[in-house]
């Protein structure tokens, strides 16, 4: 992997916001800050289109982000009123957040994948309470202490207001025709159910959103209203996008790079190592809860010292690995709550005898 966004990486190292850059003629990257986030900024991409511009990913919904987006548009000779369309790679608040405000201010259309559109309209309507309840139940079922599941389910929904759904749906292989530029949609489920990447075949570029980032591995978690086996889907989506080897990758955070096949292989390897670590924990001590397994894994900082939100993310990420191992037939779960994990794929009868006997095989 080779970093091509060298100015962006210098800015990253210096802890400052990178500049607006013209990546190709008529295609700019505009960093939009994210408040209180280690990711620091999202990279919005602005593309020249008939009658104005199209924005890919809008940034987090707050006033400082908005003024950076506005200033970025001004810097490239446009204004908010020139925005004709908004494409959102996925429904997370750092990518989708400002999209409704930008649509209101410009009259632009808003486009995203139906799977993420559904999450937005569901969570913004009557199902919020049900979602929070399901998230709490999932956290309780992981064996986490009560303090941890009290706040579960509350963070991702505050930005979703009724009526914020998209005007256009984009599915796999759709082509967005922006006159002089065309973007092909590649559905890459995993990070969210409806995550998309955008391929500019004419100029040999891929916009990867959060699916592939140069430095960090995106969060892949089990959430109550999302994919049943998100890590399985994510690994499949990595193989699919890793078959492309564009001249440059334009990610949603950090900096541009080249070497998509190598980066996707590294991410797959990272998860296979993590799967082995999870498997070793279960084999070493059969019958652990998801929370107990989470505590036994290596994290960049001690997980028990983290704030509740980060602990819940870690638990849900661990659960994603457990579910994939279960899917592969490497382990199985007990019945009843909290869920306990045991090595080996077992038939229903075998499972009950192993759980009952706690043989520790
Ligand atoms: Zn994301
Ligand atoms: Zn993001």
Short mmCIF file of N, CA and C in Angstrom, two decimals, residues 177-294:
data_model
loop_
_atom_site.label_atom_id
_atom_site.label_comp_id
_atom_site.label_asym_id
_atom_site.label_seq_id
_atom_site.Cartn_x
_atom_site.Cartn_y
_atom_site.Cartn_z
N UNK A 177 -24.79 8.97 -13.60
CA UNK A 177 -24.23 9.71 -14.74
C UNK A 177 -24.20 11.19 -14.40
N UNK A 178 -23.01 11.72 -14.19
CA UNK A 178 -22.86 13.13 -13.84
C UNK A 178 -22.29 13.91 -15.02
N UNK A 179 -22.70 13.56 -16.21
CA UNK A 179 -22.20 14.25 -17.40
C UNK A 179 -20.80 13.82 -17.73
N UNK A 180 -19.82 14.62 -17.30
CA UNK A 180 -18.44 14.27 -17.63
C UNK A 180 -17.87 13.19 -16.72
N UNK A 181 -18.58 12.84 -15.67
CA UNK A 181 -18.08 11.82 -14.74
C UNK A 181 -19.19 10.78 -14.50
N UNK A 182 -18.78 9.54 -14.42
CA UNK A 182 -19.75 8.48 -14.13
C UNK A 182 -19.25 7.63 -12.98
N UNK A 183 -20.15 7.28 -12.07
CA UNK A 183 -19.77 6.47 -10.90
C UNK A 183 -20.63 5.21 -10.87
N UNK A 184 -19.97 4.06 -10.82
CA UNK A 184 -20.69 2.79 -10.71
C UNK A 184 -20.79 2.41 -9.23
N UNK A 185 -21.96 1.95 -8.83
CA UNK A 185 -22.22 1.60 -7.44
C UNK A 185 -21.82 0.15 -7.18
N UNK A 186 -21.03 -0.07 -6.15
CA UNK A 186 -20.72 -1.44 -5.70
C UNK A 186 -21.25 -1.58 -4.28
N UNK A 187 -22.19 -2.49 -4.10
CA UNK A 187 -22.76 -2.72 -2.77
C UNK A 187 -21.76 -3.50 -1.93
N UNK A 188 -21.37 -2.93 -0.78
CA UNK A 188 -20.35 -3.57 0.07
C UNK A 188 -20.88 -3.68 1.51
N UNK A 189 -21.85 -4.58 1.74
CA UNK A 189 -22.42 -4.70 3.09
C UNK A 189 -21.39 -5.20 4.11
N UNK A 190 -21.59 -4.82 5.36
CA UNK A 190 -20.68 -5.26 6.43
C UNK A 190 -20.61 -4.19 7.50
N UNK A 191 -19.96 -3.07 7.17
CA UNK A 191 -19.88 -1.94 8.11
C UNK A 191 -21.29 -1.43 8.41
N UNK A 192 -22.11 -1.32 7.38
CA UNK A 192 -23.57 -1.21 7.53
C UNK A 192 -24.19 -2.11 6.46
N UNK A 193 -25.50 -2.41 6.57
CA UNK A 193 -26.11 -3.30 5.57
C UNK A 193 -26.12 -2.71 4.16
N UNK A 194 -26.21 -1.37 4.08
CA UNK A 194 -26.35 -0.74 2.76
C UNK A 194 -25.14 0.09 2.37
N UNK A 195 -23.97 -0.24 2.87
CA UNK A 195 -22.77 0.53 2.51
C UNK A 195 -22.49 0.36 1.02
N UNK A 196 -22.13 1.46 0.36
CA UNK A 196 -21.73 1.37 -1.06
C UNK A 196 -20.36 2.01 -1.27
N UNK A 197 -19.63 1.46 -2.24
CA UNK A 197 -18.44 2.11 -2.78
C UNK A 197 -18.82 2.63 -4.17
N UNK A 198 -18.06 3.60 -4.67
CA UNK A 198 -18.35 4.20 -5.97
C UNK A 198 -17.10 4.09 -6.83
N UNK A 199 -17.27 3.52 -8.03
CA UNK A 199 -16.13 3.28 -8.91
C UNK A 199 -16.21 4.23 -10.11
N UNK A 200 -15.15 5.01 -10.29
CA UNK A 200 -15.02 5.87 -11.47
C UNK A 200 -14.11 5.11 -12.44
N UNK A 201 -14.75 4.37 -13.35
CA UNK A 201 -13.96 3.51 -14.24
C UNK A 201 -13.14 4.32 -15.24
N UNK A 202 -13.71 5.46 -15.70
CA UNK A 202 -13.00 6.26 -16.71
C UNK A 202 -11.68 6.78 -16.16
N UNK A 203 -11.66 7.12 -14.87
CA UNK A 203 -10.45 7.71 -14.30
C UNK A 203 -9.75 6.79 -13.31
N UNK A 204 -10.27 5.54 -13.24
CA UNK A 204 -9.57 4.51 -12.47
C UNK A 204 -9.44 4.88 -10.99
N UNK A 205 -10.59 5.27 -10.39
CA UNK A 205 -10.63 5.65 -8.98
C UNK A 205 -11.72 4.85 -8.28
N UNK A 206 -11.55 4.63 -6.98
CA UNK A 206 -12.63 4.04 -6.18
C UNK A 206 -12.82 4.88 -4.92
N UNK A 207 -14.06 5.30 -4.67
CA UNK A 207 -14.42 5.96 -3.42
C UNK A 207 -14.92 4.87 -2.48
N UNK A 208 -14.22 4.70 -1.36
CA UNK A 208 -14.49 3.52 -0.53
C UNK A 208 -15.30 3.80 0.74
N UNK A 209 -15.68 5.07 1.00
CA UNK A 209 -16.44 5.34 2.23
C UNK A 209 -15.67 4.85 3.44
N UNK A 210 -16.34 4.09 4.31
CA UNK A 210 -15.66 3.49 5.47
C UNK A 210 -15.29 2.03 5.22
N UNK A 211 -15.63 1.50 4.04
CA UNK A 211 -15.39 0.07 3.79
C UNK A 211 -13.90 -0.28 3.85
N UNK A 212 -13.08 0.53 3.21
CA UNK A 212 -11.63 0.31 3.27
C UNK A 212 -10.97 1.66 3.57
N UNK A 213 -10.28 1.70 4.70
CA UNK A 213 -9.53 2.89 5.11
C UNK A 213 -8.06 2.51 5.18
N UNK A 214 -7.14 3.48 4.99
CA UNK A 214 -5.72 3.10 4.91
C UNK A 214 -5.10 2.68 6.24
N UNK A 215 -5.63 3.20 7.36
CA UNK A 215 -4.92 3.03 8.63
C UNK A 215 -5.70 2.17 9.60
N UNK A 216 -6.99 2.40 9.74
CA UNK A 216 -7.76 1.66 10.74
C UNK A 216 -8.70 0.67 10.08
N UNK A 217 -9.14 -0.28 10.91
CA UNK A 217 -10.09 -1.28 10.47
C UNK A 217 -11.47 -0.80 10.90
N UNK A 218 -12.42 -0.66 9.98
CA UNK A 218 -13.72 -0.12 10.37
C UNK A 218 -14.45 -1.04 11.34
N UNK A 219 -15.28 -0.44 12.16
CA UNK A 219 -16.04 -1.19 13.15
C UNK A 219 -17.07 -2.10 12.45
N UNK A 220 -17.02 -3.38 12.79
CA UNK A 220 -18.00 -4.34 12.27
C UNK A 220 -18.69 -4.95 13.48
N UNK A 221 -19.95 -4.59 13.68
CA UNK A 221 -20.65 -4.95 14.91
C UNK A 221 -22.00 -5.58 14.62
N UNK A 222 -22.44 -6.39 15.59
CA UNK A 222 -23.81 -6.88 15.55
C UNK A 222 -24.70 -5.82 16.21
N UNK A 223 -25.69 -5.36 15.48
CA UNK A 223 -26.69 -4.44 16.03
C UNK A 223 -28.07 -5.02 15.75
N UNK A 224 -29.03 -4.74 16.63
CA UNK A 224 -30.30 -5.47 16.57
C UNK A 224 -31.02 -5.38 15.23
N UNK A 225 -30.94 -4.22 14.55
CA UNK A 225 -31.73 -4.10 13.32
C UNK A 225 -30.87 -4.24 12.07
N UNK A 226 -29.65 -4.77 12.22
CA UNK A 226 -28.77 -4.83 11.05
C UNK A 226 -28.48 -6.27 10.63
N UNK A 227 -27.31 -6.50 10.05
CA UNK A 227 -27.04 -7.81 9.46
C UNK A 227 -26.88 -8.88 10.54
N UNK A 228 -27.31 -10.10 10.22
CA UNK A 228 -27.16 -11.19 11.18
C UNK A 228 -25.70 -11.62 11.31
N UNK A 229 -24.99 -11.57 10.20
CA UNK A 229 -23.58 -12.00 10.21
C UNK A 229 -22.74 -10.93 9.49
N UNK A 230 -22.61 -9.75 10.10
CA UNK A 230 -21.97 -8.63 9.40
C UNK A 230 -20.52 -8.90 9.04
N UNK A 231 -19.80 -9.64 9.89
CA UNK A 231 -18.39 -9.88 9.59
C UNK A 231 -18.25 -10.81 8.38
N UNK A 232 -19.13 -11.81 8.30
CA UNK A 232 -19.12 -12.69 7.13
C UNK A 232 -19.35 -11.88 5.85
N UNK A 233 -20.33 -10.96 5.92
CA UNK A 233 -20.64 -10.12 4.75
C UNK A 233 -19.49 -9.17 4.46
N UNK A 234 -18.89 -8.63 5.54
CA UNK A 234 -17.80 -7.67 5.35
C UNK A 234 -16.61 -8.33 4.64
N UNK A 235 -16.25 -9.54 5.08
CA UNK A 235 -15.10 -10.22 4.46
C UNK A 235 -15.39 -10.50 2.98
N UNK A 236 -16.64 -10.88 2.68
CA UNK A 236 -17.03 -11.09 1.27
C UNK A 236 -16.94 -9.79 0.47
N UNK A 237 -17.38 -8.69 1.09
CA UNK A 237 -17.33 -7.38 0.41
C UNK A 237 -15.89 -6.92 0.21
N UNK A 238 -14.99 -7.30 1.14
CA UNK A 238 -13.58 -6.94 0.97
C UNK A 238 -12.98 -7.68 -0.23
N UNK A 239 -13.33 -8.97 -0.35
CA UNK A 239 -12.81 -9.73 -1.49
C UNK A 239 -13.30 -9.12 -2.80
N UNK A 240 -14.58 -8.70 -2.79
CA UNK A 240 -15.15 -8.15 -4.03
C UNK A 240 -14.44 -6.85 -4.43
N UNK A 241 -14.27 -5.95 -3.48
CA UNK A 241 -13.67 -4.65 -3.84
C UNK A 241 -12.17 -4.81 -4.05
N UNK A 242 -11.56 -5.81 -3.38
CA UNK A 242 -10.12 -6.05 -3.52
C UNK A 242 -9.75 -6.62 -4.88
N UNK A 243 -10.77 -7.02 -5.67
CA UNK A 243 -10.49 -7.48 -7.03
C UNK A 243 -10.17 -6.29 -7.94
N UNK A 244 -10.48 -5.09 -7.46
CA UNK A 244 -10.16 -3.88 -8.24
C UNK A 244 -8.80 -3.36 -7.78
N UNK A 245 -8.05 -2.81 -8.73
CA UNK A 245 -6.76 -2.22 -8.36
C UNK A 245 -6.63 -0.84 -9.01
N UNK A 246 -7.41 0.13 -8.48
CA UNK A 246 -7.44 1.44 -9.12
C UNK A 246 -6.14 2.20 -8.91
N UNK A 247 -5.97 3.24 -9.71
CA UNK A 247 -4.77 4.06 -9.58
C UNK A 247 -4.77 4.82 -8.25
N UNK A 248 -5.97 5.08 -7.70
CA UNK A 248 -6.02 5.76 -6.41
C UNK A 248 -7.33 5.42 -5.70
N UNK A 249 -7.25 5.25 -4.37
CA UNK A 249 -8.42 5.01 -3.54
C UNK A 249 -8.74 6.30 -2.79
N UNK A 250 -10.03 6.68 -2.84
CA UNK A 250 -10.48 7.90 -2.16
C UNK A 250 -11.37 7.48 -0.98
N UNK A 251 -10.78 7.38 0.21
CA UNK A 251 -11.53 6.86 1.37
C UNK A 251 -12.35 7.95 2.06
N UNK A 252 -13.20 7.56 2.97
CA UNK A 252 -14.05 8.49 3.71
C UNK A 252 -13.36 9.16 4.89
N UNK A 253 -12.19 8.67 5.26
CA UNK A 253 -11.40 9.27 6.36
C UNK A 253 -9.91 9.11 6.02
N UNK A 254 -9.11 9.78 6.84
CA UNK A 254 -7.64 9.64 6.76
C UNK A 254 -7.06 10.20 5.46
N UNK A 255 -6.55 9.34 4.55
CA UNK A 255 -5.84 9.87 3.37
C UNK A 255 -5.93 8.91 2.19
N UNK A 256 -5.72 9.48 0.99
CA UNK A 256 -5.81 8.68 -0.23
C UNK A 256 -4.61 7.72 -0.34
N UNK A 257 -4.84 6.62 -1.03
CA UNK A 257 -3.76 5.65 -1.17
C UNK A 257 -3.93 4.83 -2.45
N UNK A 258 -2.90 4.06 -2.76
CA UNK A 258 -2.93 3.11 -3.88
C UNK A 258 -2.59 1.73 -3.31
N UNK A 259 -3.17 0.68 -3.91
CA UNK A 259 -2.88 -0.68 -3.43
C UNK A 259 -4.08 -1.30 -2.74
N UNK A 260 -5.25 -1.18 -3.37
CA UNK A 260 -6.47 -1.71 -2.77
C UNK A 260 -6.41 -3.23 -2.54
N UNK A 261 -5.86 -4.03 -3.48
CA UNK A 261 -5.80 -5.49 -3.21
C UNK A 261 -5.01 -5.81 -1.94
N UNK A 262 -3.86 -5.15 -1.75
CA UNK A 262 -3.04 -5.41 -0.57
C UNK A 262 -3.75 -4.96 0.71
N UNK A 263 -4.37 -3.80 0.66
CA UNK A 263 -5.05 -3.28 1.85
C UNK A 263 -6.22 -4.19 2.25
N UNK A 264 -6.96 -4.70 1.27
CA UNK A 264 -8.08 -5.59 1.61
C UNK A 264 -7.54 -6.92 2.16
N UNK A 265 -6.43 -7.41 1.61
CA UNK A 265 -5.83 -8.64 2.16
C UNK A 265 -5.40 -8.42 3.62
N UNK A 266 -4.82 -7.26 3.90
CA UNK A 266 -4.39 -6.96 5.27
C UNK A 266 -5.59 -6.92 6.22
N UNK A 267 -6.70 -6.34 5.76
CA UNK A 267 -7.89 -6.26 6.61
C UNK A 267 -8.48 -7.65 6.86
N UNK A 268 -8.48 -8.48 5.82
CA UNK A 268 -8.98 -9.86 5.98
C UNK A 268 -8.08 -10.60 6.97
N UNK A 269 -6.77 -10.42 6.82
CA UNK A 269 -5.81 -11.06 7.71
C UNK A 269 -6.03 -10.61 9.16
N UNK A 270 -6.24 -9.32 9.35
CA UNK A 270 -6.51 -8.77 10.69
C UNK A 270 -7.71 -9.49 11.32
N UNK A 271 -8.78 -9.66 10.55
CA UNK A 271 -9.97 -10.30 11.12
C UNK A 271 -9.75 -11.80 11.35
N UNK A 272 -8.98 -12.44 10.47
CA UNK A 272 -8.70 -13.88 10.68
C UNK A 272 -7.88 -14.07 11.97
N UNK A 273 -6.96 -13.14 12.22
CA UNK A 273 -6.20 -13.21 13.48
C UNK A 273 -7.10 -13.00 14.69
N UNK A 274 -8.01 -12.06 14.54
CA UNK A 274 -8.96 -11.77 15.62
C UNK A 274 -9.86 -12.98 15.86
N UNK A 275 -10.29 -13.62 14.77
CA UNK A 275 -11.13 -14.82 14.90
C UNK A 275 -10.37 -15.91 15.66
N UNK A 276 -9.08 -16.05 15.35
CA UNK A 276 -8.26 -17.06 16.03
C UNK A 276 -8.13 -16.72 17.52
N UNK A 277 -8.00 -15.44 17.83
CA UNK A 277 -7.88 -15.00 19.23
C UNK A 277 -9.18 -15.29 19.99
N UNK A 278 -10.31 -15.01 19.34
CA UNK A 278 -11.61 -15.29 19.97
C UNK A 278 -11.77 -16.80 20.18
N UNK A 279 -11.38 -17.57 19.14
CA UNK A 279 -11.49 -19.03 19.22
C UNK A 279 -10.63 -19.58 20.37
N UNK A 280 -9.44 -19.01 20.51
CA UNK A 280 -8.54 -19.47 21.58
C UNK A 280 -9.14 -19.18 22.96
N UNK A 281 -9.82 -18.03 23.09
CA UNK A 281 -10.45 -17.70 24.37
C UNK A 281 -11.54 -18.71 24.72
N UNK A 282 -12.34 -19.07 23.70
CA UNK A 282 -13.44 -20.02 23.93
C UNK A 282 -12.90 -21.42 24.21
N UNK A 283 -11.87 -21.81 23.47
CA UNK A 283 -11.28 -23.13 23.67
C UNK A 283 -10.61 -23.22 25.04
N UNK A 284 -9.95 -22.13 25.42
CA UNK A 284 -9.24 -22.11 26.71
C UNK A 284 -10.19 -22.19 27.89
N UNK A 285 -11.32 -21.52 27.81
CA UNK A 285 -12.30 -21.51 28.90
C UNK A 285 -13.71 -21.64 28.31
N UNK A 286 -14.15 -22.85 28.04
CA UNK A 286 -15.50 -23.01 27.48
C UNK A 286 -16.55 -22.47 28.45
N UNK A 287 -17.60 -21.87 27.89
CA UNK A 287 -18.70 -21.40 28.70
C UNK A 287 -18.62 -19.93 29.08
N UNK A 288 -17.67 -19.20 28.49
CA UNK A 288 -17.60 -17.76 28.76
C UNK A 288 -18.77 -17.04 28.09
N UNK A 289 -19.15 -15.90 28.68
CA UNK A 289 -20.13 -15.03 28.02
C UNK A 289 -19.41 -14.16 27.00
N UNK A 290 -20.19 -13.50 26.14
CA UNK A 290 -19.60 -12.59 25.15
C UNK A 290 -18.80 -11.49 25.85
N UNK A 291 -19.35 -10.98 26.95
CA UNK A 291 -18.66 -9.91 27.68
C UNK A 291 -17.33 -10.41 28.26
N UNK A 292 -17.34 -11.62 28.82
CA UNK A 292 -16.10 -12.18 29.38
C UNK A 292 -15.05 -12.40 28.29
N UNK A 293 -15.51 -12.83 27.11
CA UNK A 293 -14.57 -13.01 26.00
C UNK A 293 -14.00 -11.66 25.57
N UNK A 294 -14.85 -10.65 25.52
CA UNK A 294 -14.42 -9.29 25.14
C UNK A 294 -13.29 -8.83 26.07
#
